[in-house]
mmCIF file of C-alpha atoms in Angstrom:
data_model
loop_
_atom_site.group_PDB
_atom_site.id
_atom_site.type_symbol
_atom_site.label_atom_id
_atom_site.label_comp_id
_atom_site.label_asym_id
_atom_site.label_seq_id
_atom_site.Cartn_x
_atom_site.Cartn_y
_atom_site.Cartn_z
ATOM 1 C CA PRO A 1 59.259 90.388 160.128
ATOM 2 C CA LEU A 2 60.108 93.119 162.657
ATOM 3 C CA LEU A 3 63.523 93.661 161.116
ATOM 4 C CA LEU A 4 62.044 93.889 157.611
ATOM 5 C CA LEU A 5 59.355 96.301 158.854
ATOM 6 C CA LEU A 6 62.051 98.574 160.284
ATOM 7 C CA VAL A 7 63.961 98.330 157.002
ATOM 8 C CA ASP A 8 60.840 99.415 155.114
ATOM 9 C CA ASN A 9 60.327 102.350 157.493
ATOM 10 C CA GLN A 10 63.931 103.483 157.086
ATOM 11 C CA LEU A 11 63.675 103.286 153.304
ATOM 12 C CA ALA A 12 60.382 105.192 153.246
ATOM 13 C CA THR A 13 61.254 107.927 155.769
ATOM 14 C CA PRO A 14 64.948 107.810 156.804
ATOM 15 C CA HIS A 15 65.433 108.714 160.459
ATOM 16 C CA LEU A 16 67.885 108.022 163.260
ATOM 17 C CA ARG A 17 65.213 106.303 165.358
ATOM 18 C CA TYR A 18 64.850 103.579 162.729
ATOM 19 C CA VAL A 19 68.614 103.087 162.609
ATOM 20 C CA VAL A 20 68.631 102.646 166.393
ATOM 21 C CA ALA A 21 65.640 100.264 166.230
ATOM 22 C CA ILE A 22 67.345 98.169 163.522
ATOM 23 C CA ALA A 23 70.513 98.002 165.623
ATOM 24 C CA VAL A 24 68.589 96.869 168.705
ATOM 25 C CA SER A 25 66.689 94.317 166.618
ATOM 26 C CA VAL A 26 69.948 92.896 165.228
ATOM 27 C CA GLY A 27 71.454 92.761 168.717
ATOM 28 C CA LEU A 28 68.461 90.911 170.157
ATOM 29 C CA LEU A 29 68.444 88.565 167.171
ATOM 30 C CA VAL A 30 72.046 87.551 167.801
ATOM 31 C CA LEU A 31 71.569 87.345 171.569
ATOM 32 C CA ALA A 32 68.670 84.908 171.012
ATOM 33 C CA ALA A 33 71.485 82.313 170.772
ATOM 34 C CA HIS A 34 70.373 80.510 167.624
ATOM 35 C CA PRO A 35 73.116 81.506 165.165
ATOM 36 C CA GLN A 36 71.602 79.576 162.264
ATOM 37 C CA MET A 37 68.324 81.495 162.443
ATOM 38 C CA ALA A 38 70.241 84.763 162.879
ATOM 39 C CA TYR A 39 72.269 83.855 159.785
ATOM 40 C CA PHE A 40 69.109 83.255 157.756
ATOM 41 C CA ILE A 41 67.301 86.383 158.960
ATOM 42 C CA LEU A 42 70.252 88.725 158.512
ATOM 43 C CA GLY A 43 70.985 87.186 155.122
ATOM 44 C CA ILE A 44 67.464 87.649 153.788
ATOM 45 C CA SER A 45 67.360 91.169 155.268
ATOM 46 C CA VAL A 46 70.521 92.167 153.391
ATOM 47 C CA VAL A 47 69.135 90.792 150.128
ATOM 48 C CA TYR A 48 65.811 92.549 150.788
ATOM 49 C CA VAL A 49 67.537 95.907 151.342
ATOM 50 C CA ILE A 50 69.473 95.529 148.087
ATOM 51 C CA MET A 51 66.290 94.587 146.204
ATOM 52 C CA ARG A 52 64.396 97.609 147.549
ATOM 53 C CA LEU A 53 67.264 100.016 146.832
ATOM 54 C CA TRP A 54 67.674 98.603 143.341
ATOM 55 C CA ASP A 55 63.998 99.244 142.715
ATOM 56 C CA SER A 56 64.318 102.798 144.066
ATOM 57 C CA ALA A 57 67.391 103.474 141.931
ATOM 58 C CA ASN A 58 65.509 102.439 138.805
ATOM 59 C CA GLN A 59 62.690 104.827 139.665
ATOM 60 C CA GLU A 60 64.783 107.830 140.741
ATOM 61 C CA GLU A 61 67.596 107.402 138.162
ATOM 62 C CA PRO A 62 70.180 109.343 140.257
ATOM 63 C CA THR A 63 72.952 111.251 138.496
ATOM 64 C CA HIS A 64 75.759 109.992 140.766
ATOM 65 C CA ILE A 65 74.813 106.363 141.172
ATOM 66 C CA VAL A 66 77.756 105.340 143.383
ATOM 67 C CA ARG A 67 77.233 108.252 145.775
ATOM 68 C CA TRP A 68 73.504 107.476 145.873
ATOM 69 C CA TRP A 69 74.126 103.842 146.838
ATOM 70 C CA VAL A 70 76.676 104.775 149.508
ATOM 71 C CA ARG A 71 74.309 107.325 151.059
ATOM 72 C CA ARG A 72 71.405 104.857 151.112
ATOM 73 C CA LEU A 73 73.422 101.905 152.408
ATOM 74 C CA MET A 74 75.340 103.792 155.098
ATOM 75 C CA PRO A 75 72.514 103.826 157.726
ATOM 76 C CA PHE A 76 72.042 100.073 157.361
ATOM 77 C CA CYS A 77 75.782 99.407 157.671
ATOM 78 C CA VAL A 78 75.903 101.559 160.810
ATOM 79 C CA ALA A 79 72.889 99.740 162.266
ATOM 80 C CA LEU A 80 74.425 96.325 161.496
ATOM 81 C CA ILE A 81 77.766 97.209 163.111
ATOM 82 C CA TRP A 82 75.965 98.769 166.068
ATOM 83 C CA GLY A 83 73.776 95.674 166.501
ATOM 84 C CA VAL A 84 76.749 93.312 166.393
ATOM 85 C CA GLY A 85 78.473 95.575 168.934
ATOM 86 C CA ILE A 86 75.478 95.269 171.267
ATOM 87 C CA SER A 87 75.793 91.481 171.105
ATOM 88 C CA ALA A 88 79.612 91.404 171.206
ATOM 89 C CA VAL A 89 79.564 90.063 174.765
ATOM 90 C CA GLN A 90 78.207 86.826 173.281
ATOM 91 C CA VAL A 91 79.564 86.941 169.734
ATOM 92 C CA LEU A 92 83.264 87.214 170.564
ATOM 93 C CA PRO A 93 83.445 84.183 172.920
ATOM 94 C CA VAL A 94 81.374 82.157 170.448
ATOM 95 C CA LEU A 95 83.754 82.997 167.605
ATOM 96 C CA GLN A 96 86.679 81.922 169.763
ATOM 97 C CA LEU A 97 85.064 78.651 170.844
ATOM 98 C CA SER A 98 83.825 77.838 167.343
ATOM 99 C CA ARG A 99 87.426 77.159 166.344
ATOM 100 C CA GLU A 100 87.493 74.356 168.902
ATOM 101 C CA SER A 101 84.251 72.789 167.695
ATOM 102 C CA PRO A 102 84.073 69.518 165.713
ATOM 103 C CA ARG A 103 81.950 71.445 163.209
ATOM 104 C CA GLU A 104 85.171 72.927 161.874
ATOM 105 C CA GLU A 105 85.683 69.579 160.151
ATOM 106 C CA MET A 106 82.028 68.959 159.245
ATOM 107 C CA GLY A 107 81.477 67.944 155.634
ATOM 108 C CA VAL A 108 78.381 68.267 153.493
ATOM 109 C CA LYS A 109 77.310 64.687 154.281
ATOM 110 C CA GLU A 110 77.361 65.365 158.015
ATOM 111 C CA ALA A 111 75.495 68.639 157.483
ATOM 112 C CA ASN A 112 72.841 66.863 155.414
ATOM 113 C CA ARG A 113 71.138 65.433 158.510
ATOM 114 C CA PHE A 114 67.499 66.550 158.320
ATOM 115 C CA TYR A 115 66.304 67.548 154.875
ATOM 116 C CA LEU A 116 63.089 67.958 152.929
ATOM 117 C CA GLU A 117 61.965 65.058 150.777
ATOM 118 C CA PRO A 118 59.531 65.376 147.837
ATOM 119 C CA LYS A 119 56.930 63.365 149.748
ATOM 120 C CA HIS A 120 56.976 65.971 152.543
ATOM 121 C CA LEU A 121 55.327 68.444 150.163
ATOM 122 C CA PHE A 122 52.084 66.532 150.737
ATOM 123 C CA THR A 123 52.005 68.121 154.200
ATOM 124 C CA LEU A 124 51.199 71.464 152.550
ATOM 125 C CA ILE A 125 47.699 70.036 152.098
ATOM 126 C CA SER A 126 47.551 67.256 154.700
ATOM 127 C CA PRO A 127 49.762 67.959 157.741
ATOM 128 C CA HIS A 128 49.247 64.406 159.099
ATOM 129 C CA HIS A 129 49.853 62.648 155.795
ATOM 130 C CA TRP A 130 52.937 60.884 157.216
ATOM 131 C CA GLY A 131 51.713 60.633 160.792
ATOM 132 C CA HIS A 132 52.817 62.660 163.783
ATOM 133 C CA PRO A 133 54.884 62.049 166.959
ATOM 134 C CA ALA A 134 51.939 63.297 169.039
ATOM 135 C CA THR A 135 49.882 60.340 167.821
ATOM 136 C CA SER A 136 52.861 57.930 167.877
ATOM 137 C CA ASP A 137 52.497 57.095 164.184
ATOM 138 C CA PHE A 138 55.130 59.246 162.468
ATOM 139 C CA ARG A 139 56.685 57.131 159.728
ATOM 140 C CA GLY A 140 58.955 59.556 157.930
ATOM 141 C CA ARG A 141 62.727 59.808 157.895
ATOM 142 C CA GLY A 142 64.410 62.018 160.496
ATOM 143 C CA ASN A 143 61.965 64.074 162.524
ATOM 144 C CA ALA A 144 58.564 65.557 161.789
ATOM 145 C CA TRP A 145 59.127 69.209 162.665
ATOM 146 C CA GLU A 146 62.153 70.151 160.547
ATOM 147 C CA PRO A 147 60.392 69.506 157.190
ATOM 148 C CA ALA A 148 56.983 70.744 158.442
ATOM 149 C CA ILE A 149 55.591 73.211 155.908
ATOM 150 C CA PHE A 150 51.826 73.411 156.568
ATOM 151 C CA ILE A 151 50.530 77.017 156.623
ATOM 152 C CA GLY A 152 46.807 76.393 156.204
ATOM 153 C CA TRP A 153 44.692 76.052 153.081
ATOM 154 C CA LEU A 154 43.373 79.562 152.541
ATOM 155 C CA PRO A 155 46.875 81.136 152.444
ATOM 156 C CA LEU A 156 47.735 78.764 149.587
ATOM 157 C CA VAL A 157 44.775 80.147 147.641
ATOM 158 C CA PHE A 158 45.979 83.714 148.182
ATOM 159 C CA ILE A 159 49.513 82.774 147.150
ATOM 160 C CA GLY A 160 48.207 81.118 144.005
ATOM 161 C CA SER A 161 46.209 84.233 143.140
ATOM 162 C CA LEU A 162 49.457 86.203 142.852
ATOM 163 C CA LEU A 163 50.995 84.058 140.124
ATOM 164 C CA PRO A 164 49.706 86.287 137.278
ATOM 165 C CA SER A 165 51.342 89.358 138.903
ATOM 166 C CA VAL A 166 54.838 87.884 139.344
ATOM 167 C CA ARG A 167 56.224 89.733 136.318
ATOM 168 C CA ARG A 168 54.494 93.029 137.134
ATOM 169 C CA ARG A 169 55.337 93.379 140.850
ATOM 170 C CA ARG A 170 58.939 93.149 141.940
ATOM 171 C CA VAL A 171 58.126 92.436 145.622
ATOM 172 C CA VAL A 172 55.910 89.501 144.632
ATOM 173 C CA ALA A 173 58.615 88.127 142.342
ATOM 174 C CA PHE A 174 61.163 88.535 145.139
ATOM 175 C CA TRP A 175 59.202 86.504 147.684
ATOM 176 C CA PHE A 176 58.323 83.837 145.135
ATOM 177 C CA LEU A 177 62.032 83.544 144.339
ATOM 178 C CA VAL A 178 62.845 83.270 148.073
ATOM 179 C CA ALA A 179 60.232 80.518 148.461
ATOM 180 C CA VAL A 180 61.507 78.524 145.465
ATOM 181 C CA LEU A 181 65.205 78.825 146.359
ATOM 182 C CA SER A 182 64.654 78.015 150.046
ATOM 183 C CA ILE A 183 62.646 74.894 149.169
ATOM 184 C CA TRP A 184 65.377 73.895 146.718
ATOM 185 C CA LEU A 185 68.017 74.359 149.440
ATOM 186 C CA ALA A 186 65.856 72.458 151.945
ATOM 187 C CA PHE A 187 66.061 69.348 149.754
ATOM 188 C CA GLY A 188 69.718 69.103 150.835
ATOM 189 C CA MET A 189 72.603 67.677 148.894
ATOM 190 C CA HIS A 190 70.279 65.439 146.859
ATOM 191 C CA ALA A 191 68.993 68.456 144.897
ATOM 192 C CA GLY A 192 72.449 69.945 144.290
ATOM 193 C CA LEU A 193 71.937 73.584 145.313
ATOM 194 C CA PHE A 194 72.674 72.990 148.995
ATOM 195 C CA THR A 195 76.015 71.359 148.117
ATOM 196 C CA LEU A 196 77.063 74.430 146.108
ATOM 197 C CA ALA A 197 75.889 76.780 148.856
ATOM 198 C CA PHE A 198 77.666 74.721 151.536
ATOM 199 C CA TYR A 199 81.034 75.166 149.854
ATOM 200 C CA TYR A 200 80.675 78.662 148.380
ATOM 201 C CA LEU A 201 78.280 80.625 150.614
ATOM 202 C CA PRO A 202 80.344 82.137 153.488
ATOM 203 C CA GLY A 203 79.386 80.795 156.911
ATOM 204 C CA LEU A 204 76.885 78.149 155.790
ATOM 205 C CA ALA A 205 79.350 75.293 156.331
ATOM 206 C CA ARG A 206 79.046 75.850 160.102
ATOM 207 C CA PHE A 207 75.406 74.711 160.119
ATOM 208 C CA HIS A 208 73.588 71.466 159.437
ATOM 209 C CA ASP A 209 69.989 70.463 158.660
ATOM 210 C CA PRO A 210 69.041 71.868 155.221
ATOM 211 C CA ALA A 211 65.349 71.508 156.151
ATOM 212 C CA ARG A 212 65.728 74.638 158.286
ATOM 213 C CA PHE A 213 65.742 76.684 155.093
ATOM 214 C CA LEU A 214 61.989 76.122 155.249
ATOM 215 C CA TYR A 215 61.958 78.930 157.803
ATOM 216 C CA LEU A 216 62.586 81.268 154.870
ATOM 217 C CA THR A 217 59.916 79.441 152.876
ATOM 218 C CA THR A 218 57.387 80.021 155.649
ATOM 219 C CA LEU A 219 58.408 83.682 155.859
ATOM 220 C CA ALA A 220 58.003 84.096 152.095
ATOM 221 C CA PHE A 221 54.634 82.347 152.163
ATOM 222 C CA ALA A 222 53.467 84.655 154.961
ATOM 223 C CA PHE A 223 54.321 87.781 152.950
ATOM 224 C CA LEU A 224 52.787 86.410 149.764
ATOM 225 C CA ALA A 225 49.616 85.308 151.560
ATOM 226 C CA GLY A 226 49.361 88.757 153.146
ATOM 227 C CA ILE A 227 49.743 90.506 149.787
ATOM 228 C CA GLY A 228 47.153 88.208 148.235
ATOM 229 C CA ALA A 229 44.715 88.633 151.126
ATOM 230 C CA LYS A 230 45.057 92.414 151.053
ATOM 231 C CA ARG A 231 43.355 92.601 147.654
ATOM 232 C CA PHE A 232 40.418 90.638 149.049
ATOM 233 C CA VAL A 233 40.214 92.673 152.279
ATOM 234 C CA LEU A 234 40.099 95.996 150.438
ATOM 235 C CA ARG A 235 36.972 94.871 148.580
ATOM 236 C CA ALA A 236 35.262 92.953 151.415
ATOM 237 C CA ASP A 237 32.991 94.059 154.230
ATOM 238 C CA THR A 238 33.510 93.358 157.932
ATOM 239 C CA LYS A 239 31.682 90.029 157.857
ATOM 240 C CA ARG A 240 33.759 88.656 155.026
ATOM 241 C CA CYS A 241 36.964 89.877 156.657
ATOM 242 C CA THR A 242 35.992 88.044 159.843
ATOM 243 C CA LEU A 243 35.351 84.849 157.895
ATOM 244 C CA LEU A 244 38.707 85.313 156.191
ATOM 245 C CA ALA A 245 40.510 85.629 159.539
ATOM 246 C CA LEU A 246 38.764 82.520 160.833
ATOM 247 C CA GLY A 247 39.597 80.592 157.678
ATOM 248 C CA VAL A 248 43.279 81.359 158.174
ATOM 249 C CA ALA A 249 43.395 80.912 161.948
ATOM 250 C CA VAL A 250 41.261 77.814 162.573
ATOM 251 C CA PRO A 251 43.503 75.247 160.774
ATOM 252 C CA LEU A 252 46.553 76.638 162.555
ATOM 253 C CA ILE A 253 44.777 76.537 165.922
ATOM 254 C CA ILE A 254 43.803 72.914 165.313
ATOM 255 C CA TYR A 255 47.191 71.632 164.169
ATOM 256 C CA SER A 256 49.685 73.877 166.008
ATOM 257 C CA PRO A 257 49.357 72.801 169.688
ATOM 258 C CA GLU A 258 50.442 69.220 168.995
ATOM 259 C CA TRP A 259 53.903 70.399 167.929
ATOM 260 C CA ASN A 260 54.662 71.489 171.499
ATOM 261 C CA PRO A 261 53.651 68.714 173.898
ATOM 262 C CA THR A 262 53.164 69.927 177.442
ATOM 263 C CA VAL A 263 52.735 68.517 180.925
ATOM 264 C CA ALA A 264 50.874 69.831 183.946
ATOM 265 C CA ALA A 265 52.920 72.536 185.675
ATOM 266 C CA LYS A 266 52.651 70.820 189.064
ATOM 267 C CA GLN A 267 54.496 67.785 187.665
ATOM 268 C CA LEU A 268 57.594 69.946 187.262
ATOM 269 C CA ASP A 269 57.609 70.656 191.017
ATOM 270 C CA TYR A 270 58.831 67.116 191.556
ATOM 271 C CA VAL A 271 62.350 66.908 193.040
ATOM 272 C CA PRO A 272 64.295 63.729 192.175
ATOM 273 C CA PRO A 273 65.608 61.955 195.297
ATOM 274 C CA LEU A 274 69.129 61.696 193.859
ATOM 275 C CA SER A 275 69.404 65.490 193.739
ATOM 276 C CA ARG A 276 68.987 65.887 197.500
ATOM 277 C CA PRO A 277 71.991 67.127 199.493
ATOM 278 C CA LYS A 278 72.306 63.949 201.553
ATOM 279 C CA VAL A 279 73.136 61.999 198.388
ATOM 280 C CA PHE A 280 75.434 64.379 196.547
ATOM 281 C CA THR A 281 78.584 65.998 197.791
ATOM 282 C CA GLU A 282 80.138 69.053 196.202
ATOM 283 C CA GLY A 283 81.300 68.634 192.663
ATOM 284 C CA ARG A 284 79.753 67.506 189.415
ATOM 285 C CA VAL A 285 77.506 64.642 188.374
ATOM 286 C CA TYR A 286 78.574 62.290 185.613
ATOM 287 C CA ILE A 287 76.156 60.099 183.624
ATOM 288 C CA PRO A 288 78.310 57.998 181.257
ATOM 289 C CA HIS A 289 75.481 56.438 179.221
ATOM 290 C CA TYR A 290 72.964 59.245 179.159
ATOM 291 C CA LEU A 291 72.198 58.636 175.470
ATOM 292 C CA THR A 292 70.690 55.261 176.384
ATOM 293 C CA LEU A 293 68.405 56.968 178.879
ATOM 294 C CA TRP A 294 67.672 59.742 176.406
ATOM 295 C CA ARG A 295 66.472 57.290 173.742
ATOM 296 C CA ARG A 296 64.276 55.554 176.304
ATOM 297 C CA PHE A 297 62.218 58.682 176.894
ATOM 298 C CA VAL A 298 62.810 60.910 173.854
ATOM 299 C CA ASN A 299 62.686 59.951 170.190
ATOM 300 C CA TYR A 300 61.589 61.465 166.899
ATOM 301 C CA ASN A 301 58.725 59.086 166.184
ATOM 302 C CA ASP A 302 56.809 59.274 169.451
ATOM 303 C CA TYR A 303 56.464 62.086 171.969
ATOM 304 C CA GLY A 304 55.515 59.516 174.574
ATOM 305 C CA ARG A 305 53.160 59.877 177.509
ATOM 306 C CA ASN A 306 52.833 63.036 179.581
ATOM 307 C CA ASP A 307 51.438 61.508 182.772
ATOM 308 C CA ALA A 308 53.064 62.168 186.123
ATOM 309 C CA ARG A 309 54.701 58.737 186.382
ATOM 310 C CA THR A 310 56.502 59.103 183.042
ATOM 311 C CA VAL A 311 57.586 62.681 183.736
ATOM 312 C CA HIS A 312 58.944 61.778 187.162
ATOM 313 C CA ALA A 313 60.798 58.776 185.741
ATOM 314 C CA LEU A 314 62.455 61.082 183.201
ATOM 315 C CA ILE A 315 63.401 63.612 185.875
ATOM 316 C CA ASN A 316 64.845 60.841 188.068
ATOM 317 C CA THR A 317 67.456 60.064 185.398
ATOM 318 C CA LEU A 318 68.995 63.555 185.711
ATOM 319 C CA ILE A 319 70.025 63.290 182.058
ATOM 320 C CA PRO A 320 71.526 66.508 180.752
ATOM 321 C CA ASN A 321 70.550 69.139 181.427
ATOM 322 C CA ILE A 322 67.864 68.274 183.992
ATOM 323 C CA GLY A 323 70.291 68.561 186.913
ATOM 324 C CA MET A 324 70.639 72.284 186.310
ATOM 325 C CA ARG A 325 67.146 72.803 187.761
ATOM 326 C CA TYR A 326 68.411 71.439 191.074
ATOM 327 C CA ASP A 327 71.785 73.231 191.139
ATOM 328 C CA LYS A 328 73.689 70.112 190.085
ATOM 329 C CA GLU A 329 76.530 70.720 187.662
ATOM 330 C CA MET A 330 77.131 68.023 185.077
ATOM 331 C CA VAL A 331 80.504 66.740 183.942
ATOM 332 C CA TYR A 332 79.178 66.671 180.411
ATOM 333 C CA GLY A 333 75.887 68.390 179.626
ATOM 334 C CA TYR A 334 73.872 68.406 176.444
ATOM 335 C CA GLU A 335 75.443 70.863 174.028
ATOM 336 C CA PRO A 336 74.387 71.162 170.378
ATOM 337 C CA VAL A 337 77.814 72.545 169.438
ATOM 338 C CA PRO A 338 80.307 70.810 171.736
ATOM 339 C CA ILE A 339 83.956 71.699 172.198
ATOM 340 C CA ALA A 340 86.236 69.049 170.717
ATOM 341 C CA ALA A 341 88.754 68.617 173.579
ATOM 342 C CA PRO A 342 86.224 67.930 176.407
ATOM 343 C CA LEU A 343 84.319 65.676 174.019
ATOM 344 C CA VAL A 344 87.410 63.521 173.467
ATOM 345 C CA LEU A 345 88.146 63.426 177.211
ATOM 346 C CA GLU A 346 84.553 62.430 177.999
ATOM 347 C CA GLY A 347 84.691 59.600 175.474
ATOM 348 C CA LEU A 348 87.978 58.324 176.918
ATOM 349 C CA MET A 349 86.570 58.563 180.458
ATOM 350 C CA THR A 350 83.492 56.512 179.542
ATOM 351 C CA LEU A 351 85.636 53.866 177.856
ATOM 352 C CA GLU A 352 87.932 53.559 180.863
ATOM 353 C CA LEU A 353 85.018 53.304 183.293
ATOM 354 C CA ASP A 354 83.326 50.616 181.176
ATOM 355 C CA ARG A 355 86.546 48.600 181.260
ATOM 356 C CA GLY A 356 86.943 49.072 185.010
ATOM 357 C CA GLU A 357 90.307 50.738 184.525
ATOM 358 C CA PRO A 358 91.613 52.804 187.469
ATOM 359 C CA ASN A 359 92.200 55.774 185.179
ATOM 360 C CA GLY A 360 88.437 56.118 184.720
ATOM 361 C CA SER A 361 87.796 57.578 188.161
ATOM 362 C CA ARG A 362 90.908 59.754 187.889
ATOM 363 C CA LEU A 363 89.803 61.182 184.568
ATOM 364 C CA MET A 364 86.407 61.779 186.130
ATOM 365 C CA SER A 365 87.974 63.736 188.983
ATOM 366 C CA ILE A 366 89.966 65.885 186.538
ATOM 367 C CA LEU A 367 86.575 67.240 185.466
ATOM 368 C CA ASN A 368 85.547 67.554 189.149
ATOM 369 C CA GLY A 369 83.217 64.592 188.826
ATOM 370 C CA THR A 370 82.400 63.473 192.361
ATOM 371 C CA THR A 371 79.220 61.439 191.696
ATOM 372 C CA LEU A 372 78.405 58.933 188.974
ATOM 373 C CA VAL A 373 74.763 58.160 188.138
ATOM 374 C CA GLN A 374 73.758 55.130 186.108
ATOM 375 C CA ALA A 375 70.622 53.166 185.335
ATOM 376 C CA GLN A 376 70.003 50.418 187.869
ATOM 377 C CA GLU A 377 70.171 47.653 185.250
ATOM 378 C CA GLU A 378 73.681 48.746 184.215
ATOM 379 C CA ASP A 379 76.157 47.419 186.770
ATOM 380 C CA VAL A 380 79.263 49.371 187.681
ATOM 381 C CA TYR A 381 82.385 47.408 188.609
ATOM 382 C CA HIS A 382 85.023 49.835 189.774
ATOM 383 C CA ALA A 383 86.984 49.755 193.017
ATOM 384 C CA ARG A 384 87.142 53.525 193.272
ATOM 385 C CA LEU A 385 83.386 54.057 192.915
ATOM 386 C CA LYS A 386 81.472 53.594 196.162
ATOM 387 C CA PRO A 387 77.696 52.900 196.046
ATOM 388 C CA LEU A 388 75.765 55.785 197.568
ATOM 389 C CA ALA A 389 72.057 55.311 196.993
ATOM 390 C CA THR A 390 69.388 53.861 194.711
ATOM 391 C CA TYR A 391 66.274 55.850 193.844
ATOM 392 C CA GLY A 392 63.828 55.783 190.959
ATOM 393 C CA GLY A 393 65.673 53.103 189.013
ATOM 394 C CA MET A 394 68.992 54.963 189.185
ATOM 395 C CA ASN A 395 72.152 54.173 191.156
ATOM 396 C CA ALA A 396 74.516 56.807 192.513
ATOM 397 C CA TYR A 397 78.223 56.162 193.193
ATOM 398 C CA ALA A 398 80.758 58.347 194.980
ATOM 399 C CA ASN A 399 84.128 58.878 193.330
ATOM 400 C CA ARG A 400 86.829 58.095 195.867
ATOM 401 C CA ASP A 401 89.529 59.680 193.771
ATOM 402 C CA SER A 402 89.786 63.334 194.611
ATOM 403 C CA LEU A 403 92.372 65.290 192.668
ATOM 404 C CA PRO A 404 93.168 68.898 193.538
ATOM 405 C CA LEU A 405 91.297 71.562 191.602
ATOM 406 C CA ALA A 406 94.569 73.365 190.839
ATOM 407 C CA TRP A 407 98.299 72.601 190.730
ATOM 408 C CA LEU A 408 101.387 74.704 191.191
ATOM 409 C CA VAL A 409 103.615 74.307 188.138
ATOM 410 C CA ARG A 410 106.845 75.784 186.967
ATOM 411 C CA SER A 411 106.495 78.467 184.313
#
């Protein structure tokens, strides 16, 4: 919304300060480190600029149409390049590493992980129609938050009130079109449009989860609801406006907190015994079967308990990336977009350790892994791994193989 507001200001009263503000906004958007959301926001902003300029061109009817378009687009191109330049310190390394990511070979079936299903549309009216992880009764496919689309009931009324004006108002038609297309894309490969976009829309093949297109749906709904509510506000007194605000806010206040489960702040002061200096030496911690521990505490259907005992048990596992809070580097941390080569090495290392092969500890030391942590019920049989300690249901083992951190080689 901020980026679109700045675009509107620049179109209404062109000025250098808006160009600078757009550039800073683009830079911060990219530096937020969620490239998929940046892709969506920048994409819809570009389309919005073209729509607004097209509307202006039809009204002004300039004599030199090409020169008019170049003059109007130039500030936005400068702001975009400037914004990317601000974020270049992050963008350039990411572009380099993206070539080494397994997502380079991701197909449409792998990308079609979390998607909207027709039954999810019921949540527009009843957000708990299919249960919720907060109440441990979610019974849908995938997770509950990706296809979440509830915006309250009163905004739907305002959106519906705009249907007769779709043909008369270009901005209303634009946001209705965004809402329809984004919902269509959110249905994934089963509705067809996402498959076409995956193969022909530049950059989209790097991202998965079609349900995230619902971000654009929510944005479109917000604009449409605002346009619809404005007509009511202009004719209403203060009391009715207050009731309107409450009617919009109350449902969101009731249903929003459960999406972000929290724990008492003092529970996070807990320090797991295995992270203390007397247990760990220098080097990195390796947890070969962290996914097993992850599934024990975290799953899509149930948020689980938030009492101190459960939180401390989770912290004791040191599953990625909990160790970072205690200055413990991990051999392999949680990474949504992993690099292919370390991923292959980590898989080979886990296989060798499970077999008890001597190469397991050597591979571990190549990655500077000096300590292995495993659940107490999972035995470790390896001559080069020395038992260190047992705390909180977890065992720690010292890696006796210590390879040098660097070698001298012939060039």
